[in-house]
Amino acid sequence: MSTFLKTYWRPLIIISAICLLLTVVFNFYGLYTNKFYFLRLDGYLFALISLAHFVFLYVVWFKITESEYPDTIMRNLEYVLYALALLYFYKVIETCSTLLSLGEYSEHLISPYFLPLGIFLLVVHFLLLATTIGIFLIRRLIIGSYRIDYLNEDINSWNR
């Protein structure tokens, strides 16, 4: 698993960014009504919150390509991403329960795109959750741990 992540970290970050973009766009979509609702506040709130994920993806890409050590800002962003991972898990559960509620509304007129788009959204949400966990593992394997005290090891202030 570690050799896979060390080899394919770029596609994993790109897939994560694509899934995040799709999630932001389809967060405005009403699955039951087959319409986009751009006046919903929670769609914009999720788009604003997802900026932290985009910044973390950029930081991970930059740290790997420049062979830099992790810092406290990256650690704090990762803590925010832990909360976002819980939100992504909630999205998976919410989409799954929406899809399973199709039988309750069998007497109502449901869009023919309900099931295909619902399965697509479930796959995108699950893929976003899986790639987020993969990004955490990439950070740990390639970039390293958050040991910040290495900065003071090579500084000898008495010999200046």
Short mmCIF file of N, CA and C in Angstrom, two decimals:
data_model
loop_
_atom_site.label_atom_id
_atom_site.label_comp_id
_atom_site.label_asym_id
_atom_site.label_seq_id
_atom_site.Cartn_x
_atom_site.Cartn_y
_atom_site.Cartn_z
N MET A 1 0.82 -1.19 0.00
CA MET A 1 0.00 0.00 0.00
C MET A 1 0.86 1.25 0.00
N SER A 2 1.95 1.23 0.78
CA SER A 2 2.78 2.42 0.86
C SER A 2 3.51 2.69 -0.46
N THR A 3 3.92 1.64 -1.17
CA THR A 3 4.57 1.86 -2.46
C THR A 3 3.56 2.38 -3.49
N PHE A 4 2.33 1.93 -3.38
CA PHE A 4 1.28 2.43 -4.27
C PHE A 4 1.06 3.92 -4.05
N LEU A 5 0.96 4.34 -2.78
CA LEU A 5 0.73 5.75 -2.48
C LEU A 5 1.93 6.61 -2.84
N LYS A 6 3.14 6.08 -2.64
CA LYS A 6 4.33 6.84 -2.99
C LYS A 6 4.47 7.00 -4.49
N THR A 7 3.96 6.05 -5.25
CA THR A 7 4.07 6.10 -6.71
C THR A 7 2.96 6.93 -7.33
N TYR A 8 1.75 6.79 -6.85
CA TYR A 8 0.58 7.40 -7.48
C TYR A 8 -0.01 8.53 -6.64
N TRP A 9 0.80 9.37 -6.04
CA TRP A 9 0.26 10.46 -5.22
C TRP A 9 -0.33 11.57 -6.09
N ARG A 10 0.24 11.81 -7.27
CA ARG A 10 -0.30 12.87 -8.14
C ARG A 10 -1.70 12.55 -8.64
N PRO A 11 -1.94 11.36 -9.20
CA PRO A 11 -3.33 11.06 -9.62
C PRO A 11 -4.32 11.08 -8.46
N LEU A 12 -3.87 10.69 -7.27
CA LEU A 12 -4.76 10.70 -6.12
C LEU A 12 -5.16 12.12 -5.75
N ILE A 13 -4.23 13.05 -5.81
CA ILE A 13 -4.55 14.45 -5.51
C ILE A 13 -5.46 15.03 -6.60
N ILE A 14 -5.21 14.69 -7.85
CA ILE A 14 -6.04 15.19 -8.94
C ILE A 14 -7.45 14.62 -8.85
N ILE A 15 -7.58 13.33 -8.56
CA ILE A 15 -8.90 12.72 -8.40
C ILE A 15 -9.65 13.36 -7.23
N SER A 16 -8.93 13.64 -6.16
CA SER A 16 -9.55 14.28 -5.01
C SER A 16 -10.05 15.67 -5.37
N ALA A 17 -9.28 16.43 -6.14
CA ALA A 17 -9.71 17.77 -6.54
C ALA A 17 -10.93 17.71 -7.47
N ILE A 18 -10.93 16.75 -8.38
CA ILE A 18 -12.08 16.60 -9.30
C ILE A 18 -13.34 16.20 -8.51
N CYS A 19 -13.20 15.26 -7.60
CA CYS A 19 -14.36 14.85 -6.79
C CYS A 19 -14.85 16.00 -5.92
N LEU A 20 -13.93 16.81 -5.43
CA LEU A 20 -14.33 17.95 -4.61
C LEU A 20 -15.08 18.99 -5.45
N LEU A 21 -14.61 19.23 -6.66
CA LEU A 21 -15.33 20.15 -7.56
C LEU A 21 -16.73 19.63 -7.89
N LEU A 22 -16.83 18.33 -8.19
CA LEU A 22 -18.14 17.75 -8.48
C LEU A 22 -19.06 17.82 -7.27
N THR A 23 -18.53 17.61 -6.10
CA THR A 23 -19.34 17.69 -4.89
C THR A 23 -19.83 19.10 -4.64
N VAL A 24 -18.97 20.08 -4.89
CA VAL A 24 -19.38 21.48 -4.71
C VAL A 24 -20.51 21.83 -5.69
N VAL A 25 -20.37 21.41 -6.94
CA VAL A 25 -21.39 21.73 -7.94
C VAL A 25 -22.70 21.00 -7.63
N PHE A 26 -22.62 19.71 -7.33
CA PHE A 26 -23.84 18.94 -7.10
C PHE A 26 -24.42 19.14 -5.71
N ASN A 27 -23.77 19.94 -4.89
CA ASN A 27 -24.36 20.27 -3.60
C ASN A 27 -25.56 21.19 -3.78
N PHE A 28 -25.65 21.87 -4.90
CA PHE A 28 -26.79 22.72 -5.22
C PHE A 28 -27.93 21.93 -5.87
N TYR A 29 -27.71 20.67 -6.17
CA TYR A 29 -28.67 19.86 -6.91
C TYR A 29 -29.65 19.19 -5.96
N GLY A 30 -30.92 19.24 -6.30
CA GLY A 30 -31.96 18.53 -5.55
C GLY A 30 -32.25 17.21 -6.23
N LEU A 31 -31.93 16.12 -5.57
CA LEU A 31 -32.06 14.81 -6.19
C LEU A 31 -33.51 14.43 -6.45
N TYR A 32 -34.41 14.78 -5.53
CA TYR A 32 -35.82 14.44 -5.72
C TYR A 32 -36.47 15.28 -6.83
N THR A 33 -36.08 16.54 -6.91
CA THR A 33 -36.75 17.44 -7.85
C THR A 33 -36.04 17.56 -9.19
N ASN A 34 -34.82 17.10 -9.28
CA ASN A 34 -34.03 17.15 -10.51
C ASN A 34 -33.81 18.59 -10.96
N LYS A 35 -33.52 19.48 -9.99
CA LYS A 35 -33.27 20.89 -10.27
C LYS A 35 -32.08 21.37 -9.45
N PHE A 36 -31.45 22.42 -9.96
CA PHE A 36 -30.38 23.08 -9.22
C PHE A 36 -30.98 24.26 -8.46
N TYR A 37 -30.65 24.35 -7.18
CA TYR A 37 -31.13 25.43 -6.33
C TYR A 37 -29.94 26.30 -5.93
N PHE A 38 -29.78 27.41 -6.62
CA PHE A 38 -28.64 28.27 -6.36
C PHE A 38 -28.90 29.29 -5.27
N LEU A 39 -30.08 29.30 -4.72
CA LEU A 39 -30.38 30.22 -3.63
C LEU A 39 -30.29 29.57 -2.26
N ARG A 40 -29.84 28.32 -2.21
CA ARG A 40 -29.67 27.62 -0.93
C ARG A 40 -28.37 28.05 -0.28
N LEU A 41 -28.43 28.40 0.98
CA LEU A 41 -27.27 28.87 1.71
C LEU A 41 -26.26 27.75 1.98
N ASP A 42 -26.74 26.53 2.21
CA ASP A 42 -25.82 25.45 2.55
C ASP A 42 -24.92 25.07 1.37
N GLY A 43 -25.35 25.31 0.15
CA GLY A 43 -24.48 25.05 -1.00
C GLY A 43 -23.28 25.98 -1.01
N TYR A 44 -23.53 27.24 -0.72
CA TYR A 44 -22.43 28.21 -0.68
C TYR A 44 -21.54 27.99 0.55
N LEU A 45 -22.16 27.58 1.64
CA LEU A 45 -21.38 27.30 2.84
C LEU A 45 -20.44 26.13 2.61
N PHE A 46 -20.92 25.09 1.95
CA PHE A 46 -20.05 23.95 1.65
C PHE A 46 -18.94 24.36 0.68
N ALA A 47 -19.24 25.21 -0.28
CA ALA A 47 -18.21 25.68 -1.21
C ALA A 47 -17.14 26.48 -0.47
N LEU A 48 -17.54 27.26 0.49
CA LEU A 48 -16.59 28.03 1.28
C LEU A 48 -15.74 27.13 2.16
N ILE A 49 -16.36 26.15 2.76
CA ILE A 49 -15.62 25.21 3.62
C ILE A 49 -14.65 24.37 2.80
N SER A 50 -15.03 24.04 1.58
CA SER A 50 -14.17 23.18 0.76
C SER A 50 -12.90 23.88 0.30
N LEU A 51 -12.82 25.18 0.47
CA LEU A 51 -11.58 25.89 0.14
C LEU A 51 -10.42 25.39 0.99
N ALA A 52 -10.70 25.01 2.24
CA ALA A 52 -9.65 24.45 3.09
C ALA A 52 -9.09 23.16 2.50
N HIS A 53 -9.94 22.36 1.89
CA HIS A 53 -9.49 21.12 1.27
C HIS A 53 -8.60 21.43 0.06
N PHE A 54 -9.01 22.39 -0.77
CA PHE A 54 -8.19 22.77 -1.92
C PHE A 54 -6.83 23.30 -1.48
N VAL A 55 -6.81 24.10 -0.43
CA VAL A 55 -5.54 24.63 0.08
C VAL A 55 -4.66 23.50 0.58
N PHE A 56 -5.25 22.53 1.29
CA PHE A 56 -4.46 21.40 1.78
C PHE A 56 -3.91 20.57 0.63
N LEU A 57 -4.70 20.37 -0.43
CA LEU A 57 -4.19 19.64 -1.59
C LEU A 57 -3.01 20.37 -2.22
N TYR A 58 -3.11 21.70 -2.31
CA TYR A 58 -2.00 22.48 -2.85
C TYR A 58 -0.77 22.38 -1.96
N VAL A 59 -0.96 22.44 -0.65
CA VAL A 59 0.17 22.38 0.27
C VAL A 59 0.86 21.02 0.19
N VAL A 60 0.08 19.95 0.12
CA VAL A 60 0.66 18.61 0.01
C VAL A 60 1.44 18.48 -1.30
N TRP A 61 0.86 18.95 -2.40
CA TRP A 61 1.55 18.90 -3.69
C TRP A 61 2.86 19.69 -3.63
N PHE A 62 2.82 20.88 -3.04
CA PHE A 62 4.00 21.74 -2.95
C PHE A 62 5.07 21.11 -2.07
N LYS A 63 4.67 20.57 -0.94
CA LYS A 63 5.65 19.97 -0.01
C LYS A 63 6.32 18.75 -0.62
N ILE A 64 5.59 17.97 -1.39
CA ILE A 64 6.19 16.78 -2.01
C ILE A 64 7.12 17.18 -3.14
N THR A 65 6.69 18.10 -4.00
CA THR A 65 7.53 18.46 -5.15
C THR A 65 8.77 19.24 -4.73
N GLU A 66 8.69 20.01 -3.66
CA GLU A 66 9.84 20.80 -3.20
C GLU A 66 10.62 20.10 -2.09
N SER A 67 10.22 18.90 -1.71
CA SER A 67 10.88 18.11 -0.66
C SER A 67 11.02 18.91 0.63
N GLU A 68 9.95 19.52 1.05
CA GLU A 68 9.95 20.30 2.27
C GLU A 68 9.37 19.50 3.42
N TYR A 69 9.66 19.98 4.62
CA TYR A 69 9.15 19.35 5.83
C TYR A 69 7.76 19.91 6.15
N PRO A 70 6.97 19.15 6.89
CA PRO A 70 5.66 19.68 7.31
C PRO A 70 5.85 20.79 8.34
N ASP A 71 4.90 21.69 8.40
CA ASP A 71 4.96 22.78 9.36
C ASP A 71 3.65 22.87 10.13
N THR A 72 3.58 23.85 11.02
CA THR A 72 2.39 23.95 11.87
C THR A 72 1.15 24.39 11.10
N ILE A 73 1.34 25.18 10.05
CA ILE A 73 0.18 25.59 9.25
C ILE A 73 -0.42 24.38 8.54
N MET A 74 0.43 23.51 8.04
CA MET A 74 -0.05 22.30 7.39
C MET A 74 -0.76 21.39 8.41
N ARG A 75 -0.22 21.32 9.61
CA ARG A 75 -0.84 20.51 10.65
C ARG A 75 -2.23 21.04 10.98
N ASN A 76 -2.37 22.36 11.10
CA ASN A 76 -3.67 22.95 11.42
C ASN A 76 -4.67 22.73 10.28
N LEU A 77 -4.19 22.82 9.04
CA LEU A 77 -5.07 22.51 7.90
C LEU A 77 -5.52 21.05 7.92
N GLU A 78 -4.62 20.18 8.32
CA GLU A 78 -5.00 18.77 8.39
C GLU A 78 -6.05 18.53 9.48
N TYR A 79 -5.95 19.26 10.57
CA TYR A 79 -6.98 19.15 11.61
C TYR A 79 -8.34 19.59 11.08
N VAL A 80 -8.36 20.63 10.26
CA VAL A 80 -9.61 21.06 9.64
C VAL A 80 -10.12 19.98 8.69
N LEU A 81 -9.20 19.33 8.00
CA LEU A 81 -9.59 18.28 7.06
C LEU A 81 -10.14 17.04 7.78
N TYR A 82 -9.72 16.81 9.02
CA TYR A 82 -10.32 15.72 9.79
C TYR A 82 -11.82 15.98 9.98
N ALA A 83 -12.17 17.22 10.29
CA ALA A 83 -13.59 17.56 10.43
C ALA A 83 -14.31 17.46 9.09
N LEU A 84 -13.63 17.87 8.02
CA LEU A 84 -14.24 17.75 6.69
C LEU A 84 -14.43 16.29 6.29
N ALA A 85 -13.53 15.42 6.72
CA ALA A 85 -13.71 13.99 6.43
C ALA A 85 -14.97 13.46 7.10
N LEU A 86 -15.26 13.96 8.29
CA LEU A 86 -16.52 13.58 8.94
C LEU A 86 -17.72 14.11 8.15
N LEU A 87 -17.60 15.31 7.61
CA LEU A 87 -18.66 15.86 6.77
C LEU A 87 -18.83 15.04 5.50
N TYR A 88 -17.74 14.59 4.90
CA TYR A 88 -17.83 13.75 3.71
C TYR A 88 -18.47 12.40 4.04
N PHE A 89 -18.17 11.87 5.21
CA PHE A 89 -18.80 10.63 5.64
C PHE A 89 -20.30 10.84 5.82
N TYR A 90 -20.68 11.98 6.37
CA TYR A 90 -22.10 12.31 6.50
C TYR A 90 -22.76 12.40 5.13
N LYS A 91 -22.06 12.99 4.16
CA LYS A 91 -22.61 13.10 2.81
C LYS A 91 -22.85 11.72 2.20
N VAL A 92 -21.93 10.79 2.44
CA VAL A 92 -22.11 9.42 1.94
C VAL A 92 -23.35 8.79 2.57
N ILE A 93 -23.49 8.93 3.87
CA ILE A 93 -24.65 8.36 4.57
C ILE A 93 -25.95 9.03 4.10
N GLU A 94 -25.93 10.35 3.93
CA GLU A 94 -27.12 11.08 3.50
C GLU A 94 -27.55 10.67 2.09
N THR A 95 -26.59 10.55 1.18
CA THR A 95 -26.91 10.14 -0.19
C THR A 95 -27.42 8.71 -0.23
N CYS A 96 -26.82 7.85 0.58
CA CYS A 96 -27.25 6.45 0.64
C CYS A 96 -28.69 6.36 1.19
N SER A 97 -28.99 7.13 2.22
CA SER A 97 -30.35 7.08 2.77
C SER A 97 -31.37 7.69 1.79
N THR A 98 -30.95 8.68 1.02
CA THR A 98 -31.83 9.24 0.00
C THR A 98 -32.13 8.21 -1.07
N LEU A 99 -31.11 7.48 -1.48
CA LEU A 99 -31.32 6.45 -2.49
C LEU A 99 -32.19 5.32 -1.97
N LEU A 100 -32.03 4.97 -0.71
CA LEU A 100 -32.83 3.89 -0.14
C LEU A 100 -34.27 4.30 0.12
N SER A 101 -34.54 5.61 0.12
CA SER A 101 -35.91 6.06 0.36
C SER A 101 -36.75 6.09 -0.92
N LEU A 102 -36.22 5.58 -2.00
CA LEU A 102 -36.96 5.58 -3.27
C LEU A 102 -38.25 4.79 -3.16
N GLY A 103 -38.26 3.71 -2.41
CA GLY A 103 -39.46 2.88 -2.26
C GLY A 103 -40.57 3.59 -1.51
N GLU A 104 -40.23 4.53 -0.64
CA GLU A 104 -41.25 5.26 0.13
C GLU A 104 -42.05 6.20 -0.75
N TYR A 105 -41.45 6.64 -1.85
CA TYR A 105 -42.10 7.60 -2.74
C TYR A 105 -42.47 6.96 -4.07
N SER A 106 -42.83 5.69 -4.06
CA SER A 106 -43.13 4.99 -5.30
C SER A 106 -44.42 5.49 -5.96
N GLU A 107 -45.33 6.07 -5.16
CA GLU A 107 -46.58 6.57 -5.73
C GLU A 107 -46.46 8.00 -6.25
N HIS A 108 -45.33 8.64 -6.00
CA HIS A 108 -45.10 9.99 -6.48
C HIS A 108 -44.32 9.96 -7.78
N LEU A 109 -44.36 11.05 -8.47
CA LEU A 109 -43.62 11.17 -9.72
C LEU A 109 -42.16 11.50 -9.40
N ILE A 110 -41.29 10.56 -9.65
CA ILE A 110 -39.86 10.72 -9.39
C ILE A 110 -39.16 10.82 -10.74
N SER A 111 -38.16 11.67 -10.80
CA SER A 111 -37.41 11.88 -12.04
C SER A 111 -36.75 10.58 -12.50
N PRO A 112 -36.66 10.34 -13.79
CA PRO A 112 -35.96 9.14 -14.27
C PRO A 112 -34.46 9.20 -14.02
N TYR A 113 -33.97 10.39 -13.69
CA TYR A 113 -32.54 10.55 -13.41
C TYR A 113 -32.21 10.37 -11.94
N PHE A 114 -33.21 10.05 -11.13
CA PHE A 114 -33.00 9.93 -9.69
C PHE A 114 -31.97 8.86 -9.36
N LEU A 115 -32.18 7.67 -9.85
CA LEU A 115 -31.28 6.57 -9.52
C LEU A 115 -29.89 6.72 -10.15
N PRO A 116 -29.77 7.03 -11.46
CA PRO A 116 -28.42 7.17 -12.02
C PRO A 116 -27.61 8.31 -11.38
N LEU A 117 -28.25 9.46 -11.18
CA LEU A 117 -27.52 10.57 -10.56
C LEU A 117 -27.27 10.31 -9.08
N GLY A 118 -28.18 9.63 -8.43
CA GLY A 118 -27.97 9.29 -7.03
C GLY A 118 -26.79 8.34 -6.85
N ILE A 119 -26.69 7.35 -7.71
CA ILE A 119 -25.55 6.43 -7.64
C ILE A 119 -24.26 7.15 -7.98
N PHE A 120 -24.32 8.05 -8.98
CA PHE A 120 -23.15 8.85 -9.34
C PHE A 120 -22.68 9.70 -8.15
N LEU A 121 -23.64 10.36 -7.48
CA LEU A 121 -23.29 11.18 -6.32
C LEU A 121 -22.75 10.34 -5.18
N LEU A 122 -23.31 9.16 -4.98
CA LEU A 122 -22.81 8.27 -3.93
C LEU A 122 -21.37 7.86 -4.22
N VAL A 123 -21.08 7.53 -5.46
CA VAL A 123 -19.72 7.15 -5.83
C VAL A 123 -18.76 8.33 -5.67
N VAL A 124 -19.18 9.52 -6.08
CA VAL A 124 -18.32 10.70 -5.95
C VAL A 124 -18.06 11.03 -4.48
N HIS A 125 -19.09 10.97 -3.64
CA HIS A 125 -18.90 11.25 -2.22
C HIS A 125 -18.01 10.21 -1.57
N PHE A 126 -18.21 8.95 -1.91
CA PHE A 126 -17.37 7.90 -1.34
C PHE A 126 -15.93 8.03 -1.83
N LEU A 127 -15.75 8.35 -3.10
CA LEU A 127 -14.41 8.53 -3.65
C LEU A 127 -13.72 9.73 -3.01
N LEU A 128 -14.47 10.79 -2.73
CA LEU A 128 -13.89 11.95 -2.05
C LEU A 128 -13.45 11.58 -0.64
N LEU A 129 -14.24 10.81 0.06
CA LEU A 129 -13.86 10.36 1.40
C LEU A 129 -12.62 9.46 1.34
N ALA A 130 -12.58 8.54 0.39
CA ALA A 130 -11.43 7.63 0.27
C ALA A 130 -10.16 8.37 -0.12
N THR A 131 -10.27 9.33 -1.05
CA THR A 131 -9.06 10.06 -1.44
C THR A 131 -8.59 10.99 -0.33
N THR A 132 -9.51 11.50 0.48
CA THR A 132 -9.10 12.33 1.62
C THR A 132 -8.30 11.51 2.62
N ILE A 133 -8.74 10.30 2.88
CA ILE A 133 -7.99 9.42 3.77
C ILE A 133 -6.66 9.04 3.13
N GLY A 134 -6.66 8.85 1.81
CA GLY A 134 -5.41 8.58 1.10
C GLY A 134 -4.44 9.74 1.18
N ILE A 135 -4.94 10.97 1.13
CA ILE A 135 -4.08 12.16 1.26
C ILE A 135 -3.45 12.21 2.65
N PHE A 136 -4.20 11.82 3.68
CA PHE A 136 -3.63 11.76 5.02
C PHE A 136 -2.47 10.76 5.07
N LEU A 137 -2.66 9.61 4.43
CA LEU A 137 -1.61 8.61 4.40
C LEU A 137 -0.41 9.08 3.59
N ILE A 138 -0.66 9.78 2.49
CA ILE A 138 0.44 10.32 1.68
C ILE A 138 1.26 11.31 2.49
N ARG A 139 0.58 12.17 3.23
CA ARG A 139 1.29 13.13 4.07
C ARG A 139 2.17 12.42 5.07
N ARG A 140 1.67 11.37 5.67
CA ARG A 140 2.44 10.66 6.68
C ARG A 140 3.61 9.90 6.06
N LEU A 141 3.40 9.29 4.89
CA LEU A 141 4.44 8.46 4.28
C LEU A 141 5.51 9.27 3.54
N ILE A 142 5.10 10.26 2.78
CA ILE A 142 6.04 10.97 1.93
C ILE A 142 6.60 12.22 2.60
N ILE A 143 5.73 13.04 3.16
CA ILE A 143 6.18 14.30 3.73
C ILE A 143 6.78 14.08 5.11
N GLY A 144 6.17 13.27 5.92
CA GLY A 144 6.70 12.96 7.24
C GLY A 144 5.77 13.39 8.34
N SER A 145 6.24 13.18 9.57
CA SER A 145 5.41 13.51 10.73
C SER A 145 5.57 14.98 11.08
N TYR A 146 4.73 15.42 11.98
CA TYR A 146 4.74 16.82 12.39
C TYR A 146 5.69 17.03 13.57
N ARG A 147 6.92 16.70 13.38
CA ARG A 147 7.94 16.92 14.42
C ARG A 147 8.55 18.28 14.13
N ILE A 148 8.13 19.28 14.86
CA ILE A 148 8.52 20.66 14.59
C ILE A 148 9.85 21.01 15.23
N ASP A 149 10.29 20.27 16.23
CA ASP A 149 11.52 20.63 16.94
C ASP A 149 12.79 20.39 16.14
N TYR A 150 12.71 19.86 14.91
CA TYR A 150 13.89 19.69 14.08
C TYR A 150 14.47 21.03 13.65
N LEU A 151 13.68 22.08 13.70
CA LEU A 151 14.16 23.39 13.26
C LEU A 151 15.28 23.92 14.14
N ASN A 152 15.25 23.58 15.42
CA ASN A 152 16.24 24.10 16.35
C ASN A 152 17.43 23.18 16.53
N GLU A 153 17.47 22.02 15.88
CA GLU A 153 18.56 21.08 16.07
C GLU A 153 19.88 21.59 15.51
N ASP A 154 19.85 22.23 14.35
CA ASP A 154 21.08 22.63 13.68
C ASP A 154 21.44 24.08 13.93
N ILE A 155 20.72 24.76 14.75
CA ILE A 155 21.02 26.16 15.04
C ILE A 155 21.89 26.22 16.28
N ASN A 156 23.06 26.80 16.13
CA ASN A 156 23.95 26.99 17.26
C ASN A 156 24.13 28.48 17.44
N SER A 157 23.37 29.07 18.30
CA SER A 157 23.38 30.51 18.45
C SER A 157 24.58 31.02 19.25
N TRP A 158 25.34 30.13 19.90
CA TRP A 158 26.48 30.55 20.70
C TRP A 158 27.72 30.81 19.83
N ASN A 159 27.77 30.29 18.64
CA ASN A 159 28.94 30.43 17.79
C ASN A 159 28.79 31.50 16.71
N ARG A 160 28.03 32.47 16.93
CA ARG A 160 27.86 33.53 15.92
C ARG A 160 28.76 34.67 16.18
#
